[in-house]
PDB file of C-alpha atoms in Angstrom:
ATOM      1  CA  MET M   1       0.000   0.000   0.000  1.00 72.00           C
ATOM      2  CA  SER M   2       1.443   3.366  -1.065  1.00 90.00           C
ATOM      3  CA  SER M   3       1.603   6.529   1.043  1.00 89.00           C
ATOM      4  CA  LYS M   4      -0.990   8.037  -1.293  1.00 94.00           C
ATOM      5  CA  THR M   5      -3.387   5.168  -0.563  1.00 95.00           C
ATOM      6  CA  ARG M   6      -2.762   5.366   3.178  1.00 96.00           C
ATOM      7  CA  LEU M   7      -3.402   9.119   3.286  1.00 97.00           C
ATOM      8  CA  THR M   8      -6.523   8.769   1.136  1.00 97.00           C
ATOM      9  CA  ARG M   9      -7.891   6.054   3.396  1.00 97.00           C
ATOM     10  CA  ALA M  10      -7.231   8.173   6.489  1.00 97.00           C
ATOM     11  CA  TYR M  11      -9.087  11.061   4.865  1.00 98.00           C
ATOM     12  CA  GLN M  12     -12.040   9.005   3.655  1.00 97.00           C
ATOM     13  CA  GLN M  13     -12.484   7.293   7.039  1.00 97.00           C
ATOM     14  CA  ALA M  14     -11.840  10.424   9.098  1.00 98.00           C
ATOM     15  CA  LEU M  15     -14.093  11.602  11.889  1.00 98.00           C
ATOM     16  CA  GLN M  16     -16.146  14.583  10.676  1.00 98.00           C
ATOM     17  CA  ILE M  17     -16.287  17.529  13.100  1.00 98.00           C
ATOM     18  CA  PRO M  18     -18.293  20.661  12.263  1.00 98.00           C
ATOM     19  CA  PHE M  19     -16.903  24.087  13.147  1.00 98.00           C
ATOM     20  CA  ASP M  20     -17.836  27.708  12.495  1.00 97.00           C
ATOM     21  CA  ARG M  21     -16.589  31.264  12.955  1.00 96.00           C
ATOM     22  CA  ASN M  22     -17.132  30.999  16.727  1.00 97.00           C
ATOM     23  CA  SER M  23     -15.130  27.788  17.123  1.00 98.00           C
ATOM     24  CA  LYS M  24     -11.810  27.835  18.955  1.00 98.00           C
ATOM     25  CA  ILE M  25      -9.526  24.892  18.254  1.00 98.00           C
ATOM     26  CA  VAL M  26      -5.915  24.248  19.231  1.00 98.00           C
ATOM     27  CA  LEU M  27      -3.737  21.576  17.628  1.00 98.00           C
ATOM     28  CA  PHE M  28      -0.680  20.018  19.242  1.00 98.00           C
ATOM     29  CA  SER M  29       1.167  16.827  18.358  1.00 98.00           C
ATOM     30  CA  ASP M  30       4.282  14.861  19.164  1.00 97.00           C
ATOM     31  CA  CYS M  31       4.194  15.421  22.907  1.00 98.00           C
ATOM     32  CA  HIS M  32       5.911  12.046  23.429  1.00 97.00           C
ATOM     33  CA  ARG M  33       4.827  12.001  27.061  1.00 98.00           C
ATOM     34  CA  GLY M  34       7.094   9.532  28.854  1.00 96.00           C
ATOM     35  CA  ASP M  35       7.909   8.270  32.323  1.00 94.00           C
ATOM     36  CA  ASN M  36       9.950  11.299  33.479  1.00 94.00           C
ATOM     37  CA  SER M  37      13.214   9.402  33.029  1.00 88.00           C
ATOM     38  CA  PHE M  38      16.286  10.855  31.321  1.00 81.00           C
ATOM     39  CA  ALA M  39      14.851   9.576  28.024  1.00 82.00           C
ATOM     40  CA  ASP M  40      11.562  11.485  28.471  1.00 91.00           C
ATOM     41  CA  ASP M  41      11.789  14.369  26.007  1.00 91.00           C
ATOM     42  CA  PHE M  42       8.443  15.755  27.179  1.00 96.00           C
ATOM     43  CA  ALA M  43       9.621  16.223  30.769  1.00 96.00           C
ATOM     44  CA  ASN M  44      11.611  19.359  29.943  1.00 94.00           C
ATOM     45  CA  ASN M  45       8.513  21.131  28.576  1.00 97.00           C
ATOM     46  CA  ARG M  46       5.772  19.654  30.747  1.00 97.00           C
ATOM     47  CA  ASN M  47       5.238  22.861  32.744  1.00 97.00           C
ATOM     48  CA  ILE M  48       4.987  24.911  29.550  1.00 98.00           C
ATOM     49  CA  TYR M  49       2.533  22.412  28.042  1.00 98.00           C
ATOM     50  CA  PHE M  50       0.420  22.180  31.192  1.00 98.00           C
ATOM     51  CA  HIS M  51       0.182  25.960  31.515  1.00 98.00           C
ATOM     52  CA  ALA M  52      -0.740  26.386  27.838  1.00 98.00           C
ATOM     53  CA  LEU M  53      -3.375  23.666  28.054  1.00 98.00           C
ATOM     54  CA  LYS M  54      -4.906  25.286  31.149  1.00 98.00           C
ATOM     55  CA  GLN M  55      -5.242  28.574  29.298  1.00 98.00           C
ATOM     56  CA  TYR M  56      -6.917  26.874  26.351  1.00 98.00           C
ATOM     57  CA  TYR M  57      -9.302  25.059  28.670  1.00 98.00           C
ATOM     58  CA  LYS M  58     -10.288  28.277  30.460  1.00 98.00           C
ATOM     59  CA  LYS M  59     -10.871  30.037  27.139  1.00 98.00           C
ATOM     60  CA  GLY M  60     -13.149  27.327  25.795  1.00 98.00           C
ATOM     61  CA  PHE M  61     -10.874  25.834  23.160  1.00 98.00           C
ATOM     62  CA  THR M  62     -11.330  22.335  21.748  1.00 98.00           C
ATOM     63  CA  TYR M  63      -8.114  20.333  21.897  1.00 98.00           C
ATOM     64  CA  CYS M  64      -7.050  18.087  18.998  1.00 98.00           C
ATOM     65  CA  GLU M  65      -3.877  16.051  19.429  1.00 98.00           C
ATOM     66  CA  LEU M  66      -2.403  14.873  16.132  1.00 98.00           C
ATOM     67  CA  GLY M  67      -0.577  11.741  17.195  1.00 96.00           C
ATOM     68  CA  ASP M  68       2.404  10.621  19.272  1.00 97.00           C
ATOM     69  CA  GLY M  69       0.846  12.089  22.380  1.00 98.00           C
ATOM     70  CA  ASP M  70       2.105   9.206  24.501  1.00 98.00           C
ATOM     71  CA  GLU M  71       5.569   7.673  24.088  1.00 95.00           C
ATOM     72  CA  LEU M  72       4.698   3.980  23.842  1.00 95.00           C
ATOM     73  CA  TRP M  73       7.814   2.896  22.027  1.00 89.00           C
ATOM     74  CA  GLU M  74      10.235   3.697  24.817  1.00 89.00           C
ATOM     75  CA  ASN M  75       7.651   2.782  27.474  1.00 90.00           C
ATOM     76  CA  SER M  76       5.792  -0.520  27.500  1.00 88.00           C
ATOM     77  CA  ASN M  77       2.647   0.712  29.237  1.00 91.00           C
ATOM     78  CA  PHE M  78       0.535   3.785  29.910  1.00 96.00           C
ATOM     79  CA  LYS M  79       0.577   3.309  33.687  1.00 95.00           C
ATOM     80  CA  SER M  80       4.107   4.643  34.192  1.00 95.00           C
ATOM     81  CA  ILE M  81       3.414   7.604  31.871  1.00 97.00           C
ATOM     82  CA  PHE M  82       0.235   8.510  33.727  1.00 97.00           C
ATOM     83  CA  ALA M  83       2.065   8.380  37.068  1.00 96.00           C
ATOM     84  CA  ALA M  84       4.739  10.761  35.751  1.00 97.00           C
ATOM     85  CA  HIS M  85       2.306  13.307  34.302  1.00 97.00           C
ATOM     86  CA  LYS M  86      -0.902  12.801  36.242  1.00 97.00           C
ATOM     87  CA  ASN M  87      -1.788  16.510  36.313  1.00 97.00           C
ATOM     88  CA  VAL M  88      -1.709  16.632  32.498  1.00 98.00           C
ATOM     89  CA  TYR M  89      -4.049  13.671  32.130  1.00 98.00           C
ATOM     90  CA  LEU M  90      -6.507  14.976  34.696  1.00 98.00           C
ATOM     91  CA  LEU M  91      -6.642  18.219  32.711  1.00 98.00           C
ATOM     92  CA  LEU M  92      -7.181  16.257  29.482  1.00 98.00           C
ATOM     93  CA  LYS M  93      -9.931  14.425  31.351  1.00 98.00           C
ATOM     94  CA  ASN M  94     -11.695  17.781  31.833  1.00 98.00           C
ATOM     95  CA  PHE M  95     -11.526  18.413  28.087  1.00 98.00           C
ATOM     96  CA  HIS M  96     -12.917  14.939  27.449  1.00 98.00           C
ATOM     97  CA  GLU M  97     -15.815  15.372  29.863  1.00 98.00           C
ATOM     98  CA  ASP M  98     -16.686  18.666  28.141  1.00 98.00           C
ATOM     99  CA  ASN M  99     -16.633  16.934  24.726  1.00 98.00           C
ATOM    100  CA  ARG M 100     -13.676  19.099  23.731  1.00 98.00           C
ATOM    101  CA  LEU M 101     -11.028  16.390  23.269  1.00 98.00           C
ATOM    102  CA  TYR M 102     -10.163  14.628  19.995  1.00 98.00           C
ATOM    103  CA  LEU M 103      -7.155  12.357  19.665  1.00 98.00           C
ATOM    104  CA  ILE M 104      -5.328  10.927  16.664  1.00 98.00           C
ATOM    105  CA  TRP M 105      -2.897   8.049  16.895  1.00 97.00           C
ATOM    106  CA  GLY M 106       0.598   8.286  15.452  1.00 96.00           C
ATOM    107  CA  ASN M 107       3.384   5.757  15.032  1.00 95.00           C
ATOM    108  CA  HIS M 108       4.600   6.024  18.644  1.00 94.00           C
ATOM    109  CA  ASP M 109       1.113   5.398  20.048  1.00 96.00           C
ATOM    110  CA  MET M 110      -0.191   3.239  17.205  1.00 93.00           C
ATOM    111  CA  VAL M 111      -1.493   0.701  19.730  1.00 96.00           C
ATOM    112  CA  TYR M 112      -4.336   3.165  20.344  1.00 97.00           C
ATOM    113  CA  ARG M 113      -5.911   2.260  16.998  1.00 96.00           C
ATOM    114  CA  ASN M 114      -7.098  -0.840  18.877  1.00 96.00           C
ATOM    115  CA  GLU M 115     -10.270   0.263  20.688  1.00 96.00           C
ATOM    116  CA  LYS M 116     -10.070  -2.629  23.147  1.00 97.00           C
ATOM    117  CA  TYR M 117      -6.536  -1.581  24.126  1.00 96.00           C
ATOM    118  CA  VAL M 118      -7.705   1.991  24.748  1.00 97.00           C
ATOM    119  CA  GLN M 119     -10.677   0.825  26.786  1.00 97.00           C
ATOM    120  CA  LYS M 120      -8.520  -1.492  28.897  1.00 96.00           C
ATOM    121  CA  HIS M 121      -5.690   0.931  29.668  1.00 96.00           C
ATOM    122  CA  LEU M 122      -7.161   4.434  29.523  1.00 97.00           C
ATOM    123  CA  SER M 123     -10.716   4.117  30.865  1.00 97.00           C
ATOM    124  CA  THR M 124      -9.709   4.222  34.529  1.00 96.00           C
ATOM    125  CA  TYR M 125      -6.755   4.976  36.772  1.00 95.00           C
ATOM    126  CA  PHE M 126      -5.855   3.716  40.240  1.00 91.00           C
ATOM    127  CA  ASP M 127      -6.170   6.248  43.039  1.00 89.00           C
ATOM    128  CA  PRO M 128      -3.777   5.281  45.864  1.00 87.00           C
ATOM    129  CA  LYS M 129      -5.618   7.558  48.320  1.00 86.00           C
ATOM    130  CA  THR M 130      -8.873   5.629  48.060  1.00 88.00           C
ATOM    131  CA  GLY M 131      -7.433   2.322  46.889  1.00 89.00           C
ATOM    132  CA  THR M 132      -9.968   2.195  44.055  1.00 93.00           C
ATOM    133  CA  ASP M 133     -10.118   2.731  40.302  1.00 94.00           C
ATOM    134  CA  LYS M 134     -11.536   6.059  39.136  1.00 96.00           C
ATOM    135  CA  PRO M 135     -12.833   7.052  35.693  1.00 96.00           C
ATOM    136  CA  LEU M 136     -10.310   8.624  33.350  1.00 97.00           C
ATOM    137  CA  PHE M 137     -11.163   8.613  29.630  1.00 98.00           C
ATOM    138  CA  THR M 138     -14.527   6.868  29.532  1.00 96.00           C
ATOM    139  CA  ASP M 139     -15.612   5.821  26.009  1.00 96.00           C
ATOM    140  CA  LEU M 140     -12.562   7.510  24.482  1.00 97.00           C
ATOM    141  CA  LYS M 141     -11.816   6.754  20.832  1.00 97.00           C
ATOM    142  CA  TYR M 142      -8.686   7.477  18.847  1.00 98.00           C
ATOM    143  CA  HIS M 143      -8.802   8.231  15.127  1.00 98.00           C
ATOM    144  CA  GLU M 144      -6.400   8.039  12.208  1.00 98.00           C
ATOM    145  CA  GLY M 145      -7.782  11.212  10.710  1.00 98.00           C
ATOM    146  CA  ILE M 146     -10.156  14.067  11.492  1.00 98.00           C
ATOM    147  CA  VAL M 147     -11.842  16.407   9.030  1.00 98.00           C
ATOM    148  CA  LEU M 148     -12.947  19.802  10.312  1.00 98.00           C
ATOM    149  CA  ARG M 149     -15.806  20.959   8.080  1.00 98.00           C
ATOM    150  CA  HIS M 150     -17.000  24.564   8.185  1.00 97.00           C
ATOM    151  CA  THR M 151     -20.773  24.696   8.597  1.00 97.00           C
ATOM    152  CA  GLU M 152     -21.170  27.767   6.361  1.00 96.00           C
ATOM    153  CA  THR M 153     -18.438  27.571   3.723  1.00 94.00           C
ATOM    154  CA  GLN M 154     -18.088  23.744   3.731  1.00 95.00           C
ATOM    155  CA  GLN M 155     -14.328  24.260   3.693  1.00 96.00           C
ATOM    156  CA  GLU M 156     -12.439  21.228   5.023  1.00 97.00           C
ATOM    157  CA  ILE M 157      -9.294  20.941   7.113  1.00 98.00           C
ATOM    158  CA  PHE M 158      -7.749  17.472   7.201  1.00 98.00           C
ATOM    159  CA  LEU M 159      -5.891  16.482  10.375  1.00 98.00           C
ATOM    160  CA  THR M 160      -3.680  13.411  10.643  1.00 98.00           C
ATOM    161  CA  HIS M 161      -0.310  12.455  12.101  1.00 98.00           C
ATOM    162  CA  GLY M 162       1.558  12.225   8.798  1.00 96.00           C
ATOM    163  CA  HIS M 163       3.380   8.928   9.270  1.00 94.00           C
ATOM    164  CA  GLN M 164       1.235   7.519   6.470  1.00 94.00           C
ATOM    165  CA  ALA M 165       3.886   9.049   4.193  1.00 93.00           C
ATOM    166  CA  ASP M 166       6.677   7.321   6.119  1.00 88.00           C
ATOM    167  CA  TRP M 167       6.466   3.671   5.117  1.00 69.00           C
ATOM    168  CA  TRP M 168       9.054   2.462   7.652  1.00 73.00           C
ATOM    169  CA  ASN M 169       7.289   4.052  10.617  1.00 77.00           C
ATOM    170  CA  TYR M 170       3.847   2.971   9.396  1.00 77.00           C
ATOM    171  CA  ILE M 171       4.332  -0.546   8.012  1.00 77.00           C
ATOM    172  CA  PHE M 172       7.235  -1.608  10.225  1.00 63.00           C
ATOM    173  CA  TRP M 173       6.301   0.351  13.332  1.00 62.00           C
ATOM    174  CA  LYS M 174       6.576  -2.754  15.557  1.00 71.00           C
ATOM    175  CA  TRP M 175      10.147  -3.312  14.408  1.00 71.00           C
ATOM    176  CA  SER M 176      10.944   0.357  14.998  1.00 77.00           C
ATOM    177  CA  ARG M 177       9.394   0.124  18.449  1.00 75.00           C
ATOM    178  CA  PHE M 178      11.574  -2.887  19.272  1.00 71.00           C
ATOM    179  CA  MET M 179      14.693  -1.057  18.123  1.00 73.00           C
ATOM    180  CA  VAL M 180      13.839   2.008  20.205  1.00 75.00           C
ATOM    181  CA  ARG M 181      13.183  -0.008  23.364  1.00 64.00           C
ATOM    182  CA  ALA M 182      16.147  -2.326  22.990  1.00 69.00           C
ATOM    183  CA  LEU M 183      18.741   0.044  21.584  1.00 67.00           C
ATOM    184  CA  TRP M 184      17.905   3.728  21.136  1.00 61.00           C
ATOM    185  CA  LYS M 185      16.359   4.466  24.526  1.00 59.00           C
ATOM    186  CA  PRO M 186      19.570   3.534  26.405  1.00 62.00           C
ATOM    187  CA  LEU M 187      21.661   5.385  23.815  1.00 57.00           C
ATOM    188  CA  GLN M 188      19.387   8.433  23.947  1.00 58.00           C
ATOM    189  CA  ILE M 189      20.476   8.968  27.526  1.00 55.00           C
ATOM    190  CA  LEU M 190      24.001   9.335  26.118  1.00 54.00           C
ATOM    191  CA  GLY M 191      22.809  11.820  23.507  1.00 57.00           C
ATOM    192  CA  ILE M 192      22.658   9.497  20.463  1.00 56.00           C
ATOM    193  CA  ALA M 193      19.549  10.091  18.339  1.00 57.00           C
ATOM    194  CA  ASP M 194      17.300   7.483  16.739  1.00 53.00           C
ATOM    195  CA  PRO M 195      18.152   7.527  12.993  1.00 53.00           C
ATOM    196  CA  THR M 196      14.738   6.118  11.993  1.00 50.00           C
ATOM    197  CA  SER M 197      12.962   9.251  13.250  1.00 55.00           C
ATOM    198  CA  PRO M 198      12.211  11.818  10.531  1.00 57.00           C
ATOM    199  CA  ALA M 199      12.577  14.526  13.169  1.00 57.00           C
ATOM    200  CA  LYS M 200      16.257  13.585  13.474  1.00 60.00           C
ATOM    201  CA  ASN M 201      16.940  12.389   9.936  1.00 66.00           C
ATOM    202  CA  TYR M 202      16.755  15.337   7.532  1.00 68.00           C
ATOM    203  CA  LYS M 203      16.732  13.267   4.341  1.00 80.00           C
ATOM    204  CA  ASN M 204      13.824  11.182   5.604  1.00 82.00           C
ATOM    205  CA  LEU M 205      12.011  14.344   6.716  1.00 87.00           C
ATOM    206  CA  ILE M 206      12.215  15.865   3.233  1.00 90.00           C
ATOM    207  CA  LYS M 207      10.911  12.665   1.637  1.00 92.00           C
ATOM    208  CA  VAL M 208       7.950  12.497   4.006  1.00 93.00           C
ATOM    209  CA  GLU M 209       7.031  16.134   3.430  1.00 95.00           C
ATOM    210  CA  ARG M 210       7.342  15.734  -0.350  1.00 96.00           C
ATOM    211  CA  ARG M 211       4.914  12.785  -0.367  1.00 96.00           C
ATOM    212  CA  ILE M 212       2.354  14.651   1.749  1.00 97.00           C
ATOM    213  CA  LYS M 213       2.593  17.734  -0.451  1.00 97.00           C
ATOM    214  CA  LYS M 214       2.004  15.640  -3.579  1.00 97.00           C
ATOM    215  CA  TRP M 215      -1.084  14.126  -1.963  1.00 97.00           C
ATOM    216  CA  ILE M 216      -2.381  17.605  -1.117  1.00 97.00           C
ATOM    217  CA  ILE M 217      -1.901  18.749  -4.706  1.00 96.00           C
ATOM    218  CA  ASP M 218      -3.715  15.662  -5.981  1.00 96.00           C
ATOM    219  CA  ASN M 219      -6.616  16.502  -3.641  1.00 96.00           C
ATOM    220  CA  ASP M 220      -7.323  20.057  -4.819  1.00 95.00           C
ATOM    221  CA  ASN M 221      -4.919  21.706  -2.379  1.00 96.00           C
ATOM    222  CA  LEU M 222      -6.901  20.495   0.622  1.00 97.00           C
ATOM    223  CA  ILE M 223      -5.744  22.230   3.820  1.00 98.00           C
ATOM    224  CA  THR M 224      -3.819  19.499   5.640  1.00 98.00           C
ATOM    225  CA  VAL M 225      -2.265  19.694   9.117  1.00 98.00           C
ATOM    226  CA  VAL M 226       0.169  17.021  10.282  1.00 98.00           C
ATOM    227  CA  GLY M 227       2.872  16.433  12.864  1.00 97.00           C
ATOM    228  CA  HIS M 228       5.417  13.569  12.807  1.00 95.00           C
ATOM    229  CA  THR M 229       8.444  15.464  11.480  1.00 95.00           C
ATOM    230  CA  HIS M 230       8.442  17.975  14.375  1.00 95.00           C
ATOM    231  CA  ARG M 231       9.127  20.766  11.848  1.00 95.00           C
ATOM    232  CA  PRO M 232       6.578  23.631  12.017  1.00 97.00           C
ATOM    233  CA  ARG M 233       5.206  24.617   8.607  1.00 98.00           C
ATOM    234  CA  PHE M 234       2.885  27.527   7.783  1.00 98.00           C
ATOM    235  CA  PRO M 235       2.413  28.194   4.061  1.00 98.00           C
ATOM    236  CA  ASN M 236       1.353  31.373   2.326  1.00 96.00           C
ATOM    237  CA  PRO M 237      -2.067  31.207   0.640  1.00 95.00           C
ATOM    238  CA  ASP M 238      -0.483  30.917  -2.830  1.00 94.00           C
ATOM    239  CA  GLU M 239       1.541  27.856  -1.770  1.00 96.00           C
ATOM    240  CA  ILE M 240       0.648  24.216  -1.143  1.00 97.00           C
ATOM    241  CA  SER M 241      -1.699  24.112   1.871  1.00 97.00           C
ATOM    242  CA  PHE M 242       0.675  21.971   3.945  1.00 98.00           C
ATOM    243  CA  PHE M 243       0.728  22.832   7.646  1.00 98.00           C
ATOM    244  CA  ASN M 244       2.712  21.214  10.444  1.00 98.00           C
ATOM    245  CA  ASP M 245       2.095  22.089  14.090  1.00 98.00           C
ATOM    246  CA  GLY M 246       5.652  21.161  15.100  1.00 97.00           C
ATOM    247  CA  SER M 247       5.994  19.378  18.424  1.00 97.00           C
ATOM    248  CA  CYS M 248       6.002  19.720  22.185  1.00 98.00           C
ATOM    249  CA  VAL M 249       9.603  18.528  22.514  1.00 96.00           C
ATOM    250  CA  HIS M 250      11.484  21.471  21.031  1.00 94.00           C
ATOM    251  CA  PRO M 251      14.292  22.740  23.270  1.00 91.00           C
ATOM    252  CA  ARG M 252      12.573  24.930  25.891  1.00 91.00           C
ATOM    253  CA  SER M 253       9.386  25.511  23.858  1.00 97.00           C
ATOM    254  CA  ILE M 254       6.312  23.927  22.303  1.00 98.00           C
ATOM    255  CA  THR M 255       4.592  24.847  19.050  1.00 98.00           C
ATOM    256  CA  GLY M 256       1.037  24.365  17.862  1.00 98.00           C
ATOM    257  CA  ILE M 257      -1.673  25.691  15.596  1.00 98.00           C
ATOM    258  CA  GLU M 258      -4.729  27.701  16.614  1.00 98.00           C
ATOM    259  CA  ILE M 259      -7.952  28.084  14.648  1.00 98.00           C
ATOM    260  CA  GLU M 260     -10.077  30.990  15.872  1.00 98.00           C
ATOM    261  CA  ASN M 261     -12.341  33.600  14.267  1.00 97.00           C
ATOM    262  CA  ASP M 262     -12.121  31.716  10.947  1.00 97.00           C
ATOM    263  CA  ALA M 263      -8.361  32.266  10.952  1.00 98.00           C
ATOM    264  CA  ILE M 264      -5.338  30.012  11.441  1.00 98.00           C
ATOM    265  CA  SER M 265      -2.094  30.784  13.313  1.00 98.00           C
ATOM    266  CA  LEU M 266       1.164  29.060  14.194  1.00 98.00           C
ATOM    267  CA  ILE M 267       2.034  29.725  17.829  1.00 98.00           C
ATOM    268  CA  LYS M 268       4.788  29.027  20.331  1.00 98.00           C
ATOM    269  CA  TRP M 269       4.744  28.794  24.128  1.00 98.00           C
ATOM    270  CA  TYR M 270       8.075  29.216  25.914  1.00 98.00           C
ATOM    271  CA  THR M 271       9.723  30.176  29.182  1.00 96.00           C
ATOM    272  CA  ALA M 272      10.925  33.785  29.451  1.00 94.00           C
ATOM    273  CA  THR M 273      12.717  35.731  32.176  1.00 92.00           C
ATOM    274  CA  THR M 274      11.568  39.146  33.402  1.00 87.00           C
ATOM    275  CA  ASP M 275      13.975  41.940  34.325  1.00 88.00           C
ATOM    276  CA  ASP M 276      13.406  40.956  37.954  1.00 90.00           C
ATOM    277  CA  GLY M 277      14.643  37.430  37.292  1.00 89.00           C
ATOM    278  CA  ILE M 278      11.195  35.847  37.457  1.00 92.00           C
ATOM    279  CA  LEU M 279      10.459  32.952  35.110  1.00 92.00           C
ATOM    280  CA  LYS M 280       7.149  33.071  33.273  1.00 95.00           C
ATOM    281  CA  ILE M 281       5.522  31.222  30.392  1.00 96.00           C
ATOM    282  CA  GLU M 282       4.571  33.294  27.362  1.00 97.00           C
ATOM    283  CA  ARG M 283       2.742  32.759  24.081  1.00 98.00           C
ATOM    284  CA  GLU M 284       4.057  34.096  20.786  1.00 98.00           C
ATOM    285  CA  VAL M 285       2.417  34.107  17.368  1.00 98.00           C
ATOM    286  CA  LEU M 286       4.997  32.882  14.858  1.00 98.00           C
ATOM    287  CA  GLU M 287       2.854  33.055  11.707  1.00 98.00           C
ATOM    288  CA  GLY M 288      -0.604  34.431  10.984  1.00 94.00           C
ATOM    289  CA  PRO M 289      -3.345  34.814  11.752  1.00 98.00           C
ATOM    290  CA  ARG M 290      -4.466  34.133   8.187  1.00 98.00           C
ATOM    291  CA  LYS M 291      -8.095  33.897   7.181  1.00 97.00           C
ATOM    292  CA  LEU M 292      -9.031  30.343   6.204  1.00 97.00           C
ATOM    293  CA  SER M 293     -10.870  31.771   3.207  1.00 95.00           C
ATOM    294  CA  GLU M 294      -7.475  32.743   1.752  1.00 96.00           C
ATOM    295  CA  TYR M 295      -6.661  29.038   1.396  1.00 95.00           C
ATOM    296  CA  GLN M 296      -9.401  28.187  -1.103  1.00 74.00           C
ATOM    297  CA  SER M 297      -8.911  24.953  -3.007  1.00 59.00           C
ATOM    298  CA  ARG M 298      -7.603  25.552  -6.479  1.00 47.00           C
TER     299      ARG M 298
END
């Protein structure tokens, strides 16, 4: 099966979500939440991510996570990840209970495409204070793709992880997972990167992006937002409508995409220092906002 076929299938089987000019949606991906060990790339930015997510929750945003939210290649189970980042998951639980949480599986959490696995591991969590299981993500479902469809203009925005264009990390993801657990996780502690990751292999990154762009062109320049490569992308309206929200494991910052007031923006949250030496977390708009109407299919 080609990358074109995989992307087309993800689009055709995608969950349809209506939105309008009043909708507020934030997209993050590639959090790679781990167990807070030296190999947990998310741990360095967890306070930034948690603060940003709290602000989005207070402001009524819907949260869409475009894959690789949980690092289930380096870690064999969700339990240790939940224990390390419990506050994050309880906040995500609030989004879920408000029907404002949509999750896509990527290559590092591809086990979540199995609904029985999700139900078994994510439905409840053990509370040591009461000695009982409590609800976590009741009736949660992961998706390979999501299509945001505007209720007035009928414009579509296709969301997926993007590893459909990376045959090694889609077809042979179990082999990659084995290699990461057995070899690259111990070496990562020493600073040696996993060469199979497009985020750390520039040649592979370019190939993946080229395949996705070709698919977008073949589909009438459909606005498409992915993650996977960790490289933020925000095109001009006269270019191929290929967006990438980046990742939450950049050095000292996280990037994402916001959709608000019928406009789209690329944003960054990071830690800054005031003149008084006080650390604070700030939001910066890197690109946009651009009206979605500027990205009409051609």
